[in-house]
């Protein structure tokens, strides 16, 4: 039994049982992956995967029991590497940040700029997706830090802490009637074609839920995954938009006006997510501090340290 075999099993599962895709990501051959998995199964004396010919159908019952153990082993090996890197050079490395478009486009630029000034030799890698993808990237070890709204807290295995709350706003071309009222009622919003977030985005689901609760059917002209797309179609006159308040900046969105919708839609909370049992390098902790200055970093460190030291 060797670590390569364990990595191959974990990667095949992560790739949806597609051995070809796993081999490509591992920079090896498909027969090589299959051979190593077969060797592991032979040594253990049990099958990890159910098969039909050469096709993998799923994990066997023993495989279901083995996979969490394999993930823990690989995760702790990653922790060993992080500890080594931390003590060899505290100010060099890489931080991978999984987040949504809104956070990456409107919230993180100034934070990353400050971080880079403090750590010029740390490379920043941004991965963008919806909140559920963000959570999975953290769990799978594909990112160090996750930043998303609400739904990220529903991911098992994550430690999540609130960063800040925000509200939605309505945007429309300058001179549009919806902008004549500071606090437009929900019924008035429903009179116009709406352009807003897709339901797979936390904000989109929250918006839809409010209409349902008030038994109002909105006229959704278009839904999208990010605010920039929404603003583009609003500027074209296709409808009025509902976006996160931080996505509207009068200095740049000169053709659009905005009104707060805090009186209609509940506040959303952006959270930072970290994988349980992960050793965080100092610069990752400092990044979290920049993101959420009021966060109790000592509590965060103690929580993670408790996970790492738990041997029960």
Short mmCIF file of C-alpha atoms in Angstrom, two decimals:
data_model
loop_
_atom_site.label_atom_id
_atom_site.label_comp_id
_atom_site.label_asym_id
_atom_site.label_seq_id
_atom_site.Cartn_x
_atom_site.Cartn_y
_atom_site.Cartn_z
CA UNK A 1 0.00 0.00 0.00
CA UNK A 2 1.33 3.45 -0.89
CA UNK A 3 0.17 7.05 -0.90
CA UNK A 4 -0.04 7.16 -4.68
CA UNK A 5 -2.74 4.48 -4.60
CA UNK A 6 -4.73 6.43 -2.04
CA UNK A 7 -4.46 9.62 -4.12
CA UNK A 8 -5.66 7.74 -7.20
CA UNK A 9 -8.74 6.43 -5.39
CA UNK A 10 -9.62 9.90 -4.06
CA UNK A 11 -9.09 11.53 -7.45
CA UNK A 12 -11.24 8.95 -9.28
CA UNK A 13 -14.09 9.56 -6.82
CA UNK A 14 -13.68 13.34 -7.20
CA UNK A 15 -13.87 12.97 -11.00
CA UNK A 16 -17.20 11.17 -10.80
CA UNK A 17 -15.65 7.71 -11.36
CA UNK A 18 -14.20 8.86 -14.69
CA UNK A 19 -10.77 7.19 -14.77
CA UNK A 20 -9.72 8.99 -17.96
CA UNK A 21 -10.38 12.41 -16.43
CA UNK A 22 -8.65 11.38 -13.20
CA UNK A 23 -5.61 10.17 -15.13
CA UNK A 24 -5.45 13.44 -17.04
CA UNK A 25 -5.58 15.50 -13.85
CA UNK A 26 -2.94 13.26 -12.27
CA UNK A 27 -0.75 13.56 -15.38
CA UNK A 28 -0.55 9.82 -15.83
CA UNK A 29 -2.17 7.09 -17.94
CA UNK A 30 -5.58 5.50 -17.54
CA UNK A 31 -4.10 1.97 -17.35
CA UNK A 32 -1.67 3.22 -14.70
CA UNK A 33 -4.50 4.48 -12.51
CA UNK A 34 -6.49 1.27 -12.93
CA UNK A 35 -3.41 -0.85 -12.14
CA UNK A 36 -2.64 1.02 -8.93
CA UNK A 37 -6.24 0.82 -7.71
CA UNK A 38 -6.33 -2.90 -8.49
CA UNK A 39 -3.07 -3.37 -6.55
CA UNK A 40 -4.56 -1.58 -3.54
CA UNK A 41 -7.68 -3.74 -3.68
CA UNK A 42 -5.58 -6.90 -3.89
CA UNK A 43 -3.50 -5.89 -0.87
CA UNK A 44 -6.57 -4.99 1.18
CA UNK A 45 -8.36 -8.13 0.08
CA UNK A 46 -11.54 -6.29 -0.90
CA UNK A 47 -13.00 -4.30 -3.75
CA UNK A 48 -13.13 -0.53 -3.40
CA UNK A 49 -15.22 0.03 -6.55
CA UNK A 50 -18.16 -1.78 -8.11
CA UNK A 51 -17.50 -2.53 -11.77
CA UNK A 52 -19.24 -3.53 -14.96
CA UNK A 53 -16.44 -4.60 -17.23
CA UNK A 54 -13.92 -1.75 -17.13
CA UNK A 55 -16.52 0.79 -16.12
CA UNK A 56 -16.73 1.92 -12.49
CA UNK A 57 -20.29 2.05 -11.16
CA UNK A 58 -19.70 3.30 -7.63
CA UNK A 59 -18.09 2.51 -4.32
CA UNK A 60 -18.65 -0.85 -2.67
CA UNK A 61 -19.78 -0.89 1.00
CA UNK A 62 -16.14 -1.40 2.07
CA UNK A 63 -15.16 1.40 -0.30
CA UNK A 64 -17.68 3.71 1.37
CA UNK A 65 -16.00 2.98 4.71
CA UNK A 66 -12.49 3.42 3.31
CA UNK A 67 -12.99 6.71 1.46
CA UNK A 68 -13.31 8.95 4.58
CA UNK A 69 -10.17 7.35 6.02
CA UNK A 70 -8.29 7.93 2.77
CA UNK A 71 -9.39 11.57 2.76
CA UNK A 72 -8.19 12.06 6.34
CA UNK A 73 -4.79 10.54 5.52
CA UNK A 74 -4.32 12.75 2.47
CA UNK A 75 -5.55 15.81 4.34
CA UNK A 76 -3.07 15.28 7.16
CA UNK A 77 -0.27 14.82 4.63
CA UNK A 78 -1.20 18.21 3.20
CA UNK A 79 -1.04 19.60 6.75
CA UNK A 80 2.49 18.20 7.16
CA UNK A 81 3.53 20.02 3.99
CA UNK A 82 1.93 23.27 5.20
CA UNK A 83 3.73 23.06 8.56
CA UNK A 84 7.03 22.43 6.78
CA UNK A 85 6.48 25.35 4.41
CA UNK A 86 5.51 27.64 7.28
CA UNK A 87 8.73 27.05 9.17
CA UNK A 88 10.95 27.17 6.09
CA UNK A 89 9.56 30.46 4.81
CA UNK A 90 6.65 32.30 6.40
CA UNK A 91 6.26 34.86 3.61
CA UNK A 92 6.31 32.75 0.44
CA UNK A 93 3.78 30.38 -1.03
CA UNK A 94 0.30 30.39 -2.51
CA UNK A 95 -3.19 31.08 -1.24
CA UNK A 96 -6.15 29.72 -3.15
CA UNK A 97 -9.41 31.59 -2.60
CA UNK A 98 -12.73 30.10 -3.69
CA UNK A 99 -15.49 32.67 -4.02
CA UNK A 100 -18.41 33.96 -6.05
CA UNK A 101 -18.29 36.52 -8.84
CA UNK A 102 -19.75 39.30 -6.70
CA UNK A 103 -17.16 38.85 -3.96
CA UNK A 104 -14.29 38.53 -6.44
CA UNK A 105 -15.35 41.56 -8.47
CA UNK A 106 -16.61 44.01 -5.85
CA UNK A 107 -15.31 43.03 -2.40
CA UNK A 108 -11.93 41.35 -2.74
CA UNK A 109 -9.88 43.69 -4.98
CA UNK A 110 -8.94 46.13 -2.21
CA UNK A 111 -8.41 43.32 0.30
CA UNK A 112 -6.16 41.40 -2.07
CA UNK A 113 -4.27 44.59 -2.86
CA UNK A 114 -3.56 45.10 0.85
CA UNK A 115 -2.64 41.44 1.25
CA UNK A 116 -0.19 41.56 -1.67
CA UNK A 117 1.53 44.61 -0.21
CA UNK A 118 2.05 42.67 3.01
CA UNK A 119 3.01 39.41 1.26
CA UNK A 120 4.44 40.23 -2.19
CA UNK A 121 5.87 36.73 -2.56
CA UNK A 122 2.58 34.91 -2.01
CA UNK A 123 0.73 34.09 -5.22
CA UNK A 124 -3.05 34.53 -5.08
CA UNK A 125 -5.26 32.13 -7.01
CA UNK A 126 -8.98 32.92 -7.38
CA UNK A 127 -11.54 30.21 -8.14
CA UNK A 128 -15.03 31.46 -8.97
CA UNK A 129 -18.26 29.49 -8.66
CA UNK A 130 -21.59 29.36 -6.89
CA UNK A 131 -21.72 29.04 -3.06
CA UNK A 132 -22.13 25.26 -3.14
CA UNK A 133 -19.13 24.87 -5.44
CA UNK A 134 -17.12 27.11 -3.14
CA UNK A 135 -17.90 24.84 -0.20
CA UNK A 136 -16.96 21.70 -2.10
CA UNK A 137 -13.66 23.18 -3.32
CA UNK A 138 -12.70 23.80 0.31
CA UNK A 139 -13.72 20.28 1.40
CA UNK A 140 -11.84 18.74 -1.54
CA UNK A 141 -8.67 20.64 -0.69
CA UNK A 142 -8.77 22.65 -3.92
CA UNK A 143 -8.85 25.98 -2.08
CA UNK A 144 -7.58 27.31 1.26
CA UNK A 145 -10.34 29.82 1.98
CA UNK A 146 -13.94 30.05 0.83
CA UNK A 147 -15.93 33.28 0.71
CA UNK A 148 -19.62 33.17 -0.15
CA UNK A 149 -23.06 34.01 1.16
CA UNK A 150 -25.26 31.90 3.44
CA UNK A 151 -25.29 28.58 1.53
CA UNK A 152 -21.61 27.94 2.21
CA UNK A 153 -22.61 27.32 5.83
CA UNK A 154 -24.63 24.29 4.71
CA UNK A 155 -21.50 22.37 3.65
CA UNK A 156 -20.55 19.57 6.03
CA UNK A 157 -16.97 19.63 7.22
CA UNK A 158 -16.55 23.38 7.04
CA UNK A 159 -15.94 25.88 9.80
CA UNK A 160 -17.80 29.02 8.76
CA UNK A 161 -17.74 32.42 10.41
CA UNK A 162 -19.66 35.57 9.43
CA UNK A 163 -17.78 38.41 7.76
CA UNK A 164 -20.41 41.06 7.05
CA UNK A 165 -24.07 41.47 6.10
CA UNK A 166 -25.49 43.19 3.03
CA UNK A 167 -28.79 43.96 1.29
CA UNK A 168 -30.13 43.96 -2.23
CA UNK A 169 -30.92 47.03 -4.31
CA UNK A 170 -32.88 47.71 -7.47
CA UNK A 171 -31.05 49.20 -10.46
CA UNK A 172 -32.57 50.81 -13.52
CA UNK A 173 -31.64 53.23 -16.32
CA UNK A 174 -31.58 56.84 -15.17
CA UNK A 175 -35.05 58.38 -15.37
CA UNK A 176 -36.87 55.07 -14.89
CA UNK A 177 -40.10 55.40 -12.81
CA UNK A 178 -38.91 52.82 -10.25
CA UNK A 179 -36.22 55.27 -9.15
CA UNK A 180 -38.77 57.96 -8.23
CA UNK A 181 -39.49 56.24 -4.87
CA UNK A 182 -36.80 55.74 -2.23
CA UNK A 183 -38.39 52.53 -0.93
CA UNK A 184 -40.37 50.98 -3.81
CA UNK A 185 -42.89 48.34 -2.69
CA UNK A 186 -42.65 44.74 -3.83
CA UNK A 187 -45.83 45.09 -5.89
CA UNK A 188 -44.25 47.90 -7.89
CA UNK A 189 -41.16 45.81 -8.64
CA UNK A 190 -43.43 43.09 -10.01
CA UNK A 191 -44.92 45.54 -12.53
CA UNK A 192 -41.70 45.55 -14.55
CA UNK A 193 -39.63 42.85 -16.26
CA UNK A 194 -37.00 41.77 -13.74
CA UNK A 195 -33.39 40.81 -14.33
CA UNK A 196 -31.78 39.18 -11.35
CA UNK A 197 -29.71 36.31 -10.00
CA UNK A 198 -30.26 32.71 -10.98
CA UNK A 199 -31.91 30.58 -8.29
CA UNK A 200 -28.67 28.58 -7.88
CA UNK A 201 -27.15 31.72 -6.36
CA UNK A 202 -28.12 32.30 -2.72
CA UNK A 203 -29.34 35.82 -3.45
CA UNK A 204 -31.54 34.61 -6.29
CA UNK A 205 -33.23 32.00 -4.13
CA UNK A 206 -33.83 34.57 -1.37
CA UNK A 207 -35.42 37.01 -3.83
CA UNK A 208 -37.70 34.35 -5.25
CA UNK A 209 -38.77 33.25 -1.76
CA UNK A 210 -39.94 36.75 -0.82
CA UNK A 211 -42.19 36.91 -3.89
CA UNK A 212 -43.61 33.48 -3.00
CA UNK A 213 -44.30 34.53 0.60
CA UNK A 214 -46.29 37.55 -0.64
CA UNK A 215 -48.12 35.50 -3.30
CA UNK A 216 -46.76 37.72 -6.06
CA UNK A 217 -45.58 36.31 -9.39
CA UNK A 218 -42.65 38.35 -10.72
CA UNK A 219 -42.02 38.83 -14.42
CA UNK A 220 -38.50 37.39 -14.68
CA UNK A 221 -37.17 38.52 -18.04
CA UNK A 222 -33.67 37.11 -17.51
CA UNK A 223 -31.62 35.49 -14.76
CA UNK A 224 -27.84 35.36 -14.58
CA UNK A 225 -25.01 34.22 -12.34
CA UNK A 226 -23.30 37.58 -11.83
CA UNK A 227 -24.15 41.24 -11.39
CA UNK A 228 -22.11 42.49 -14.35
CA UNK A 229 -24.30 40.51 -16.75
CA UNK A 230 -27.42 41.76 -15.01
CA UNK A 231 -26.27 45.38 -15.30
CA UNK A 232 -25.50 44.94 -19.00
CA UNK A 233 -29.06 43.92 -19.80
CA UNK A 234 -30.54 46.57 -17.53
CA UNK A 235 -28.57 49.22 -19.42
CA UNK A 236 -30.03 47.82 -22.65
CA UNK A 237 -33.51 48.53 -21.29
CA UNK A 238 -34.61 44.91 -21.02
CA UNK A 239 -35.88 45.43 -17.48
CA UNK A 240 -34.97 46.55 -13.99
CA UNK A 241 -32.36 44.62 -12.01
CA UNK A 242 -32.09 43.31 -8.46
CA UNK A 243 -28.49 42.91 -7.36
CA UNK A 244 -26.32 42.90 -4.26
CA UNK A 245 -25.86 46.48 -3.04
CA UNK A 246 -22.05 46.29 -3.29
CA UNK A 247 -22.39 45.54 -7.01
CA UNK A 248 -23.66 49.05 -7.72
CA UNK A 249 -21.19 51.95 -7.78
CA UNK A 250 -22.52 55.31 -9.04
CA UNK A 251 -18.96 56.34 -9.93
CA UNK A 252 -18.74 53.58 -12.54
CA UNK A 253 -22.39 52.75 -13.24
CA UNK A 254 -23.07 56.22 -14.59
CA UNK A 255 -26.01 55.13 -16.77
CA UNK A 256 -27.84 53.49 -13.89
CA UNK A 257 -29.62 54.62 -10.74
CA UNK A 258 -30.32 52.59 -7.62
CA UNK A 259 -32.72 52.29 -4.67
CA UNK A 260 -32.26 50.19 -1.56
CA UNK A 261 -34.47 47.14 -1.09
CA UNK A 262 -33.49 46.56 2.54
CA UNK A 263 -37.15 47.08 3.49
CA UNK A 264 -38.22 44.14 1.29
CA UNK A 265 -35.52 41.49 1.20
CA UNK A 266 -33.78 40.14 4.32
CA UNK A 267 -30.11 40.84 4.90
CA UNK A 268 -27.66 38.27 3.55
CA UNK A 269 -24.50 37.28 5.38
CA UNK A 270 -21.18 36.69 3.65
CA UNK A 271 -19.16 34.02 5.42
CA UNK A 272 -15.62 32.73 5.32
CA UNK A 273 -15.27 28.96 5.20
CA UNK A 274 -12.28 26.81 6.17
CA UNK A 275 -11.89 23.05 6.18
CA UNK A 276 -11.96 21.42 9.59
CA UNK A 277 -8.66 20.01 10.73
CA UNK A 278 -6.56 22.20 8.44
CA UNK A 279 -3.30 23.82 9.47
CA UNK A 280 -3.45 27.43 8.32
CA UNK A 281 -0.29 29.20 7.33
CA UNK A 282 0.26 32.60 8.93
CA UNK A 283 -0.46 34.49 5.72
CA UNK A 284 -3.81 32.67 5.33
CA UNK A 285 -4.79 33.76 8.84
CA UNK A 286 -3.73 37.32 8.02
CA UNK A 287 -5.85 37.24 4.87
CA UNK A 288 -8.89 36.21 6.91
CA UNK A 289 -8.12 39.06 9.33
CA UNK A 290 -8.13 41.54 6.44
CA UNK A 291 -11.40 40.13 5.18
CA UNK A 292 -13.10 40.25 8.57
CA UNK A 293 -11.24 42.57 10.99
CA UNK A 294 -13.78 41.97 13.76
CA UNK A 295 -13.49 38.20 13.58
CA UNK A 296 -12.04 36.51 16.66
CA UNK A 297 -8.97 34.99 15.05
CA UNK A 298 -7.85 33.38 18.33
CA UNK A 299 -11.12 31.48 18.51
CA UNK A 300 -10.68 30.41 14.90
CA UNK A 301 -7.15 29.17 15.56
CA UNK A 302 -8.22 27.34 18.71
CA UNK A 303 -11.07 25.64 16.84
CA UNK A 304 -8.77 24.46 14.08
CA UNK A 305 -6.09 23.42 16.56
CA UNK A 306 -8.68 21.38 18.43
CA UNK A 307 -9.58 19.55 15.24
CA UNK A 308 -5.93 18.84 14.52
CA UNK A 309 -5.21 17.52 18.00
CA UNK A 310 -8.37 15.44 18.34
CA UNK A 311 -7.36 11.79 18.36
CA UNK A 312 -10.63 10.27 19.62
#
